[in-house]
Coordinates of C-alpha atoms and ligand atoms in Angstrom, one line a residue:
M481 CA 25.0 18.9 -4.4
K482 CA 27.4 16.9 -2.1
K483 CA 30.8 17.8 -2.5
I484 CA 33.6 15.7 -0.9
I485 CA 36.9 16.3 -0.1
Y486 CA 39.7 14.1 -0.4
P487 CA 43.1 15.3 1.3
G488 CA 46.2 13.9 1.2
S489 CA 50.2 14.0 1.0
F490 CA 50.1 12.4 -2.3
D491 CA 54.4 11.7 -2.7
P492 CA 53.2 10.9 -5.5
P493 CA 50.4 10.1 -6.2
T494 CA 49.3 6.4 -6.8
L495 CA 46.9 3.6 -8.4
G496 CA 46.0 3.6 -5.2
H497 CA 44.7 7.0 -5.0
L498 CA 43.2 7.3 -8.5
N499 CA 41.1 4.4 -7.5
I500 CA 40.0 5.9 -5.0
I501 CA 39.2 9.5 -6.6
L502 CA 37.3 7.8 -9.3
R503 CA 35.5 5.7 -7.4
A504 CA 34.1 8.7 -5.1
S505 CA 33.4 10.5 -8.4
S506 CA 30.9 8.6 -9.1
L507 CA 29.3 8.4 -5.8
F508 CA 29.2 12.5 -5.2
D509 CA 28.6 15.1 -7.2
Y510 CA 31.9 16.7 -6.9
V511 CA 35.3 15.7 -5.2
C512 CA 37.9 18.2 -4.0
V513 CA 41.3 16.5 -4.0
A514 CA 43.6 18.6 -1.4
V515 CA 47.3 18.1 -1.7
G516 CA 48.2 18.9 2.0
Q517 CA 51.7 18.4 4.3
N518 CA 51.6 16.1 6.8
G519 CA 53.1 17.2 9.7
Q520 CA 54.2 13.7 10.8
K521 CA 55.9 12.8 7.9
P522 CA 59.2 14.4 6.9
S523 CA 59.1 17.3 4.0
S524 CA 57.6 16.1 0.8
C525 CA 59.9 14.8 -2.1
F526 CA 57.3 16.4 -4.9
S527 CA 56.4 20.2 -4.5
L528 CA 52.9 21.1 -4.3
E529 CA 53.2 22.3 -7.9
E530 CA 54.7 19.2 -8.9
K531 CA 51.6 16.7 -7.4
I532 CA 49.3 19.1 -8.6
E533 CA 50.2 18.8 -11.9
L534 CA 50.7 14.9 -11.7
I535 CA 46.9 14.2 -10.2
R536 CA 45.7 16.9 -12.9
M537 CA 47.4 14.5 -15.6
M538 CA 46.4 11.0 -14.1
L539 CA 42.7 12.4 -13.6
P540 CA 39.8 12.2 -16.9
S541 CA 39.7 15.5 -18.6
K542 CA 36.1 16.3 -18.3
S543 CA 35.2 15.5 -14.9
N544 CA 33.4 16.6 -11.3
I545 CA 36.8 16.6 -9.8
E546 CA 39.0 19.9 -8.8
V547 CA 42.7 19.6 -7.4
I548 CA 43.9 22.0 -5.3
A549 CA 46.4 22.9 -2.7
F550 CA 45.8 23.4 1.2
Q551 CA 48.1 24.8 4.1
G552 CA 47.0 24.6 8.0
L553 CA 44.2 22.6 8.8
L554 CA 42.1 20.3 6.5
V555 CA 38.6 21.2 8.5
D556 CA 39.4 25.1 7.4
C557 CA 39.8 23.5 3.9
A558 CA 37.0 21.6 3.4
K559 CA 34.8 24.6 4.9
A560 CA 36.4 27.2 2.4
V561 CA 35.9 24.4 -0.7
G562 CA 32.2 24.0 0.6
A563 CA 32.5 20.0 0.9
E564 CA 30.1 18.6 3.5
M565 CA 32.4 15.6 4.4
I566 CA 36.3 14.6 4.5
L567 CA 36.7 11.5 2.8
K568 CA 40.0 8.9 3.7
S569 CA 41.4 6.1 2.2
I570 CA 42.3 3.2 4.3
R571 CA 44.9 0.0 3.7
N572 CA 45.5 -1.7 6.8
F573 CA 45.1 -1.4 11.1
S574 CA 48.1 1.2 10.8
D575 CA 46.1 3.0 9.0
F576 CA 43.3 2.9 10.6
E577 CA 44.2 3.7 14.3
Y578 CA 46.0 6.7 12.7
E579 CA 42.8 7.5 10.7
V580 CA 40.0 7.4 13.6
Q581 CA 42.2 9.8 15.3
Q582 CA 42.3 12.7 12.8
A583 CA 38.5 12.1 12.4
H584 CA 37.7 12.3 16.2
V585 CA 39.6 15.7 16.0
N586 CA 38.4 16.5 12.6
H587 CA 34.8 16.6 14.1
E588 CA 35.4 18.0 17.0
L589 CA 37.3 21.3 14.8
S590 CA 34.3 21.0 12.9
G591 CA 31.5 18.8 13.2
L592 CA 32.6 17.5 9.8
E593 CA 32.3 13.7 9.5
T594 CA 34.7 11.4 7.6
L595 CA 33.8 8.3 4.9
Y596 CA 36.5 5.8 4.8
M597 CA 36.6 3.9 1.2
Q598 CA 39.3 1.1 0.4
A599 CA 40.9 0.8 -3.0
D600 CA 40.2 -2.3 -4.9
E601 CA 41.9 -4.9 -3.6
Q602 CA 44.7 -5.0 -6.3
F603 CA 45.4 -1.7 -5.1
R604 CA 46.0 -2.0 -1.3
F605 CA 49.5 -3.0 -0.9
I606 CA 50.5 0.2 -2.9
S607 CA 52.1 3.3 -0.6
S608 CA 53.6 6.3 -2.0
S609 CA 56.8 5.9 0.4
L610 CA 57.6 2.3 -1.2
I611 CA 57.2 3.9 -4.7
R612 CA 60.0 6.2 -3.5
E613 CA 62.1 3.4 -2.7
I614 CA 61.4 1.2 -5.7
A615 CA 62.3 4.1 -7.9
C616 CA 65.5 5.0 -6.0
H617 CA 66.5 1.4 -6.8
G618 CA 66.0 1.8 -10.7
K619 CA 62.5 -0.2 -11.2
R620 CA 60.0 1.4 -13.6
L621 CA 56.7 2.0 -11.8
H622 CA 54.2 0.9 -14.1
K623 CA 52.3 -1.5 -11.7
F624 CA 52.1 1.3 -8.8
V625 CA 50.9 5.0 -10.6
P626 CA 49.0 5.8 -13.1
Q627 CA 50.3 5.2 -17.1
Q628 CA 50.2 8.9 -17.8
I629 CA 52.5 9.7 -14.9
E630 CA 54.9 6.9 -14.6
E631 CA 57.4 8.7 -16.6
A632 CA 57.4 12.0 -15.2
V633 CA 57.8 10.4 -11.7
F634 CA 60.0 7.6 -12.4
N635 CA 62.5 10.5 -13.7
R636 CA 61.6 13.1 -11.2
L637 CA 62.9 10.2 -8.4
T638 CA 65.7 9.1 -10.0
I639 CA 67.3 12.5 -11.4
R640 CA 67.1 13.3 -7.4
K641 CA 68.7 10.3 -6.1
Ligands
LIG1018 O1 48.4 11.3 2.7 P1 48.5 11.5 3.9 O2 50.0 11.4 4.3 O3 47.9 10.9 4.9 O4 47.8 13.2 4.5 C1 47.6 13.4 5.3 C2 47.1 15.3 5.7 C3 47.2 16.2 4.9 C4 45.3 15.0 5.1 C5 47.1 15.6 6.9 O5 48.0 15.4 8.0 C6 46.2 16.5 7.1 O6 44.7 16.6 7.3 N1 47.2 17.9 7.7 C7 46.6 19.0 7.7 C8 46.6 19.5 9.3 C9 45.1 18.7 10.0 O7 44.7 19.3 9.4 N2 45.3 18.0 10.6 C10 44.7 17.2 11.3 C11 43.8 17.9 12.7 S1 45.8 18.2 13.8

């Protein structure tokens, strides 16, 4: 059984993330979406529990996708859940540079390979940080996050202002 782990900050999850998860779920037997903390980013806006709830809300009810939280190193989590590969999404050259470094370190630490996917073209410009900024200015998020979570994400980001 081929199991892949798709880690990220998901702060909040976006249409781009959903696109990657669904496409990966048709390529692999099992996809583990792992919500972690990026040590290079400021502390998250959404809590781990909120992110897990949002991701579960946007996924089909019956699927080969599980959603978990992790702390510590990604490779330890990947081994613990039995993933054979790491999945990352890349939007542009600056993502690429960062992700290549991460992939090398993760491979050195564990032997795990990293597979890259790009979201479908219409989703490639979307980022969680842009979504947070747009909501701060009171604009709705239908074009950027799945409709099942739009209201929850918008309310959460605007209440926090
Ligand atoms: O969505 P992001 O911000 O690109 O997600 C980054 C994340 C959480 C996947 C990455 O920071 C991560 O793997 N963090 C765990 C610590 C780790 O294993 N770092 C890589 C080796 S130093």
